[in-house]
Structure formats: C-alpha cells, structure tokens
PDB file of C-alpha atoms in Angstrom:
ATOM      1  CA  UNK E 998      12.743  17.482  14.586  1.00  0.00           C
ATOM      2  CA  UNK E 999      10.525  15.988  11.935  1.00  0.00           C
ATOM      3  CA  UNK E1000       6.875  17.934  13.587  1.00  0.00           C
ATOM      4  CA  UNK E1001       5.459  14.319  13.554  1.00  0.00           C
ATOM      5  CA  UNK E1002       3.842  12.093  16.337  1.00  0.00           C
ATOM      6  CA  UNK E1003       4.409   8.229  15.591  1.00  0.00           C
ATOM      7  CA  UNK E1004       2.048   5.879  17.872  1.00  0.00           C
ATOM      8  CA  UNK E1005       2.295   2.036  17.980  1.00  0.00           C
ATOM      9  CA  UNK E1006       0.947  -0.675  19.806  1.00  0.00           C
ATOM     10  CA  UNK E1007       4.297  -2.303  20.570  1.00  0.00           C
ATOM     11  CA  UNK E1008       7.601  -1.225  20.923  1.00  0.00           C
ATOM     12  CA  UNK E1009      10.683  -3.836  21.262  1.00  0.00           C
ATOM     13  CA  UNK E1010      14.233  -2.548  21.653  1.00  0.00           C
ATOM     14  CA  UNK E1011      17.491  -4.724  21.332  1.00  0.00           C
ATOM     15  CA  UNK E1012      19.911  -2.070  22.764  1.00  0.00           C
ATOM     16  CA  UNK E1013      22.977  -4.245  21.608  1.00  0.00           C
ATOM     17  CA  UNK E1014      21.979  -4.012  17.888  1.00  0.00           C
ATOM     18  CA  UNK E1015      20.764  -0.418  18.505  1.00  0.00           C
ATOM     19  CA  UNK E1016      17.346  -1.538  16.704  1.00  0.00           C
ATOM     20  CA  UNK E1017      14.000  -1.268  17.642  1.00  0.00           C
ATOM     21  CA  UNK E1018      10.863  -2.659  16.076  1.00  0.00           C
ATOM     22  CA  UNK E1019       7.594  -1.800  16.246  1.00  0.00           C
ATOM     23  CA  UNK E1020       4.393  -2.758  15.666  1.00  0.00           C
ATOM     24  CA  UNK E1021       0.890  -1.284  14.182  1.00  0.00           C
ATOM     25  CA  UNK E1022       2.353   1.806  13.682  1.00  0.00           C
ATOM     26  CA  UNK E1023       0.935   5.210  12.954  1.00  0.00           C
ATOM     27  CA  UNK E1024       2.534   8.228  11.505  1.00  0.00           C
ATOM     28  CA  UNK E1025       0.454  11.789  12.154  1.00  0.00           C
ATOM     29  CA  UNK E1026       1.075  15.334  11.485  1.00  0.00           C
ATOM     30  CA  UNK E1027      -1.127  18.137  12.846  1.00  0.00           C
ATOM     31  CA  UNK E1028      -3.331  15.100  13.785  1.00  0.00           C
ATOM     32  CA  UNK E1029      -3.839  13.991  10.037  1.00  0.00           C
ATOM     33  CA  UNK E1030      -2.657  10.313   9.328  1.00  0.00           C
ATOM     34  CA  UNK E1031       0.230  10.288   6.961  1.00  0.00           C
ATOM     35  CA  UNK E1032       1.075   7.108   6.966  1.00  0.00           C
ATOM     36  CA  UNK E1033       0.286   3.337   8.509  1.00  0.00           C
ATOM     37  CA  UNK E1034       1.895  -0.354   8.702  1.00  0.00           C
ATOM     38  CA  UNK E1035       1.731  -3.540  10.157  1.00  0.00           C
ATOM     39  CA  UNK E1036       5.897  -3.829  11.038  1.00  0.00           C
ATOM     40  CA  UNK E1037       8.700  -1.151  11.285  1.00  0.00           C
ATOM     41  CA  UNK E1038      12.279  -2.600  11.852  1.00  0.00           C
ATOM     42  CA  UNK E1039      14.719  -0.321  11.960  1.00  0.00           C
ATOM     43  CA  UNK E1040      18.864  -0.554  12.802  1.00  0.00           C
ATOM     44  CA  UNK E1041      20.695   2.620  13.572  1.00  0.00           C
ATOM     45  CA  UNK E1042      24.356   2.997  11.817  1.00  0.00           C
ATOM     46  CA  UNK E1043      24.825   6.517  13.228  1.00  0.00           C
ATOM     47  CA  UNK E1044      23.623   9.546  14.316  1.00  0.00           C
ATOM     48  CA  UNK E1045      25.606  13.020  13.372  1.00  0.00           C
ATOM     49  CA  UNK E1046      24.951  16.403  13.736  1.00  0.00           C
ATOM     50  CA  UNK E1047      23.325  17.301  10.471  1.00  0.00           C
ATOM     51  CA  UNK E1048      21.711  13.974   9.842  1.00  0.00           C
ATOM     52  CA  UNK E1049      20.915   9.971  10.854  1.00  0.00           C
ATOM     53  CA  UNK E1050      22.025   7.160   8.919  1.00  0.00           C
ATOM     54  CA  UNK E1051      19.977   3.844   9.368  1.00  0.00           C
ATOM     55  CA  UNK E1052      21.344   0.603   8.601  1.00  0.00           C
ATOM     56  CA  UNK E1053      18.356  -0.956   7.788  1.00  0.00           C
ATOM     57  CA  UNK E1054      14.719  -0.056   7.593  1.00  0.00           C
ATOM     58  CA  UNK E1055      12.028  -2.304   6.950  1.00  0.00           C
ATOM     59  CA  UNK E1056       8.008  -1.678   6.658  1.00  0.00           C
ATOM     60  CA  UNK E1057       5.349  -4.412   6.422  1.00  0.00           C
ATOM     61  CA  UNK E1058       2.553  -3.447   4.795  1.00  0.00           C
ATOM     62  CA  UNK E1059       2.616   0.389   5.061  1.00  0.00           C
ATOM     63  CA  UNK E1060       0.042   2.607   3.393  1.00  0.00           C
ATOM     64  CA  UNK E1061       1.068   6.184   3.108  1.00  0.00           C
ATOM     65  CA  UNK E1062      -1.665   9.097   2.269  1.00  0.00           C
ATOM     66  CA  UNK E1063      -0.039  12.208   1.124  1.00  0.00           C
ATOM     67  CA  UNK E1064      -1.114  15.763  -0.272  1.00  0.00           C
ATOM     68  CA  UNK E1065       1.699  16.959  -2.435  1.00  0.00           C
ATOM     69  CA  UNK E1066       1.740  20.982  -2.673  1.00  0.00           C
ATOM     70  CA  UNK E1067       1.062  22.939  -5.672  1.00  0.00           C
ATOM     71  CA  UNK E1068       4.365  23.922  -7.583  1.00  0.00           C
ATOM     72  CA  UNK E1069       7.868  23.363  -6.344  1.00  0.00           C
ATOM     73  CA  UNK E1070       7.671  24.832  -2.962  1.00  0.00           C
ATOM     74  CA  UNK E1071      10.325  27.405  -4.083  1.00  0.00           C
ATOM     75  CA  UNK E1072       8.438  30.483  -2.423  1.00  0.00           C
ATOM     76  CA  UNK E1073      10.846  30.583   0.416  1.00  0.00           C
ATOM     77  CA  UNK E1074       8.572  28.533   2.734  1.00  0.00           C
ATOM     78  CA  UNK E1075       9.829  24.941   3.064  1.00  0.00           C
ATOM     79  CA  UNK E1076       6.083  23.106   1.828  1.00  0.00           C
ATOM     80  CA  UNK E1077       6.785  19.796   0.758  1.00  0.00           C
ATOM     81  CA  UNK E1078       6.138  17.336   4.250  1.00  0.00           C
ATOM     82  CA  UNK E1079       8.817  15.404   2.770  1.00  0.00           C
ATOM     83  CA  UNK E1080      11.730  17.954   3.323  1.00  0.00           C
ATOM     84  CA  UNK E1081      12.590  16.265   6.733  1.00  0.00           C
ATOM     85  CA  UNK E1082      13.993  13.720   4.878  1.00  0.00           C
ATOM     86  CA  UNK E1083      16.372  15.129   3.751  1.00  0.00           C
ATOM     87  CA  UNK E1084      18.707  14.699   7.134  1.00  0.00           C
ATOM     88  CA  UNK E1085      18.171  11.298   7.025  1.00  0.00           C
ATOM     89  CA  UNK E1086      20.037   8.176   4.865  1.00  0.00           C
ATOM     90  CA  UNK E1087      18.903   4.563   4.557  1.00  0.00           C
ATOM     91  CA  UNK E1088      21.397   2.247   3.732  1.00  0.00           C
ATOM     92  CA  UNK E1089      18.890  -1.032   3.486  1.00  0.00           C
ATOM     93  CA  UNK E1090      15.502  -0.216   2.822  1.00  0.00           C
ATOM     94  CA  UNK E1091      12.854  -3.224   2.198  1.00  0.00           C
ATOM     95  CA  UNK E1092       9.216  -2.031   1.717  1.00  0.00           C
ATOM     96  CA  UNK E1093       6.807  -5.331   1.699  1.00  0.00           C
ATOM     97  CA  UNK E1094       2.855  -5.120   0.423  1.00  0.00           C
ATOM     98  CA  UNK E1095       2.490  -1.024   0.190  1.00  0.00           C
ATOM     99  CA  UNK E1096      -0.524   0.926  -0.621  1.00  0.00           C
ATOM    100  CA  UNK E1097       0.354   4.529  -1.743  1.00  0.00           C
ATOM    101  CA  UNK E1098      -2.099   7.456  -2.531  1.00  0.00           C
ATOM    102  CA  UNK E1099      -0.798  10.781  -3.456  1.00  0.00           C
ATOM    103  CA  UNK E1100      -3.115  13.423  -4.062  1.00  0.00           C
ATOM    104  CA  UNK E1101      -2.711  17.034  -5.584  1.00  0.00           C
ATOM    105  CA  UNK E1102      -5.045  19.576  -7.080  1.00  0.00           C
ATOM    106  CA  UNK E1103      -8.048  17.331  -8.612  1.00  0.00           C
ATOM    107  CA  UNK E1104      -5.166  14.447  -9.344  1.00  0.00           C
ATOM    108  CA  UNK E1105      -4.850  11.055  -7.740  1.00  0.00           C
ATOM    109  CA  UNK E1106      -2.392   8.565  -7.747  1.00  0.00           C
ATOM    110  CA  UNK E1107      -3.453   5.177  -6.566  1.00  0.00           C
ATOM    111  CA  UNK E1108      -0.868   2.207  -6.246  1.00  0.00           C
ATOM    112  CA  UNK E1109      -1.497  -1.003  -4.803  1.00  0.00           C
ATOM    113  CA  UNK E1110       1.120  -4.351  -3.806  1.00  0.00           C
ATOM    114  CA  UNK E1111       4.362  -1.783  -3.838  1.00  0.00           C
ATOM    115  CA  UNK E1112       7.453  -4.278  -2.734  1.00  0.00           C
ATOM    116  CA  UNK E1113      10.043  -1.623  -2.564  1.00  0.00           C
ATOM    117  CA  UNK E1114      14.272  -2.645  -2.104  1.00  0.00           C
ATOM    118  CA  UNK E1115      16.722  -0.710  -1.731  1.00  0.00           C
ATOM    119  CA  UNK E1116      20.638  -0.880  -1.446  1.00  0.00           C
ATOM    120  CA  UNK E1117      22.940   1.626  -0.868  1.00  0.00           C
ATOM    121  CA  UNK E1118      26.794   1.714  -0.674  1.00  0.00           C
ATOM    122  CA  UNK E1119      28.559   4.986  -0.877  1.00  0.00           C
ATOM    123  CA  UNK E1120      27.504   6.785  -3.694  1.00  0.00           C
ATOM    124  CA  UNK E1121      25.734   3.628  -5.639  1.00  0.00           C
ATOM    125  CA  UNK E1122      22.074   2.777  -4.971  1.00  0.00           C
ATOM    126  CA  UNK E1123      20.472  -0.251  -6.708  1.00  0.00           C
ATOM    127  CA  UNK E1124      16.646  -0.154  -6.437  1.00  0.00           C
ATOM    128  CA  UNK E1125      14.121  -2.686  -7.009  1.00  0.00           C
ATOM    129  CA  UNK E1126      10.232  -1.923  -7.665  1.00  0.00           C
ATOM    130  CA  UNK E1127       7.222  -3.614  -8.261  1.00  0.00           C
ATOM    131  CA  UNK E1128       3.352  -3.109  -8.539  1.00  0.00           C
ATOM    132  CA  UNK E1129       0.687  -4.693  -8.802  1.00  0.00           C
ATOM    133  CA  UNK E1130      -1.582  -1.933 -10.006  1.00  0.00           C
ATOM    134  CA  UNK E1131      -2.948   1.132  -9.625  1.00  0.00           C
ATOM    135  CA  UNK E1132      -4.814   4.090 -10.800  1.00  0.00           C
ATOM    136  CA  UNK E1133      -4.635   7.473 -11.850  1.00  0.00           C
ATOM    137  CA  UNK E1134      -6.959  10.240 -11.824  1.00  0.00           C
ATOM    138  CA  UNK E1135      -6.609  13.710 -13.290  1.00  0.00           C
ATOM    139  CA  UNK E1136     -10.252  15.797 -13.698  1.00  0.00           C
ATOM    140  CA  UNK E1137     -11.970  13.434 -15.791  1.00  0.00           C
ATOM    141  CA  UNK E1138      -9.345  10.980 -17.167  1.00  0.00           C
ATOM    142  CA  UNK E1139      -9.094   8.029 -14.832  1.00  0.00           C
ATOM    143  CA  UNK E1140      -5.963   5.269 -16.172  1.00  0.00           C
ATOM    144  CA  UNK E1141      -5.691   2.072 -14.777  1.00  0.00           C
ATOM    145  CA  UNK E1142      -2.177   0.999 -13.971  1.00  0.00           C
ATOM    146  CA  UNK E1143      -0.873  -2.508 -14.437  1.00  0.00           C
ATOM    147  CA  UNK E1144       1.631  -4.292 -13.086  1.00  0.00           C
ATOM    148  CA  UNK E1145       5.289  -2.611 -13.205  1.00  0.00           C
ATOM    149  CA  UNK E1146       8.244  -3.708 -12.560  1.00  0.00           C
ATOM    150  CA  UNK E1147      11.692  -1.507 -12.250  1.00  0.00           C
ATOM    151  CA  UNK E1148      15.253  -2.272 -11.740  1.00  0.00           C
ATOM    152  CA  UNK E1149      17.646   0.608 -11.525  1.00  0.00           C
ATOM    153  CA  UNK E1150      21.268   1.657 -10.204  1.00  0.00           C
ATOM    154  CA  UNK E1151      21.499   5.367  -9.394  1.00  0.00           C
ATOM    155  CA  UNK E1152      25.144   6.907  -9.332  1.00  0.00           C
ATOM    156  CA  UNK E1153      24.397  10.075  -7.007  1.00  0.00           C
ATOM    157  CA  UNK E1154      27.619  11.154  -7.532  1.00  0.00           C
ATOM    158  CA  UNK E1155      27.193  11.469 -10.946  1.00  0.00           C
ATOM    159  CA  UNK E1156      23.724  12.251 -11.262  1.00  0.00           C
ATOM    160  CA  UNK E1157      22.923   9.539 -13.173  1.00  0.00           C
ATOM    161  CA  UNK E1158      20.518   6.298 -13.585  1.00  0.00           C
ATOM    162  CA  UNK E1159      20.865   2.739 -15.397  1.00  0.00           C
ATOM    163  CA  UNK E1160      17.832   1.212 -16.061  1.00  0.00           C
ATOM    164  CA  UNK E1161      18.666  -2.813 -15.670  1.00  0.00           C
ATOM    165  CA  UNK E1162      15.061  -3.755 -16.240  1.00  0.00           C
ATOM    166  CA  UNK E1163      12.127  -2.211 -16.768  1.00  0.00           C
ATOM    167  CA  UNK E1164       8.411  -3.236 -17.099  1.00  0.00           C
TER     168      UNK E1164
END
C-alpha cells in the first residue's frame, strides 16, 4: 500500500497485454497533489509478495511537486514520501516533457523539459537524461540551470556508475 490516491479522467485496460493507460492522471497524498501527467502507460511484468515489477512505464508531460524532509530520515520513522518505491522495480521507463519541483526548508529546485530513458536488465541500468533548463534557489542565491545531458550506465551489483556522456 503506497498511501496515495490516483485519479484519472480515463482508464483503458488491455488484459491480454497486462497493461493500463490512464489519461489526465493526478496522484494525491493526504489531499495534496504530488504529481500529474497527461498520460501514464503501465505494463506489468510480475507481482511477488515483496515487490512489483513493471515491464514498462511511460509518462507524458508529468509534473512532480515534492517537499523533501530535512535530514536523512533515520530517526526511526519512514519519513521520505518515496520510500514506498523500494517495493517496485521498473525495467523500462520513458518520461517525456516533465516538470519537477523539489522543495526543502528554504531551498527549491525547479527543472523544465525533463526527458528520461531508463532501461534495466538484471543488475545493469542505462540512464539517459536531458533537462532543458531550470533554477535552484537557496536563500538569497538563485542560480539558472542551462541544458543538461547525461548518459550513464549503473551496475547495481558493484555499486558503480560509468558516465558515457555529461554536458
């Protein structure tokens, strides 16, 4: 149980393909909207006792607004809103045209035009990220962020990252 409510204007289920398409999605927690997306497509690979594996997750023009708690959350309580995602594995993730807003005690990171491709095979993950721009605010400091590109391979078993491209 993730502790969130998901609203959508339309839901189309393909039972033979184990897939669902949701239009105009809103994810809420305690009445507060955490994320929206014009389109979310999900293909299920497997469901086990401890976790869910998605074959493919595609989000079109999502927007995420998240307040990140101070500290590491190691006060004995699970305080991070993303902790529930530890029970989920995603083989292929495609995010198109995202907006992200992260806030924490006087700090704010806003990213625009986020494009993300994630492909996982066993313990190997290829990650391609492009961000059109954004800004970081920390007190009186306000920094503009230019276009950013990143292509990296992650090896989960050896806990290593290989940067193929970073701009």
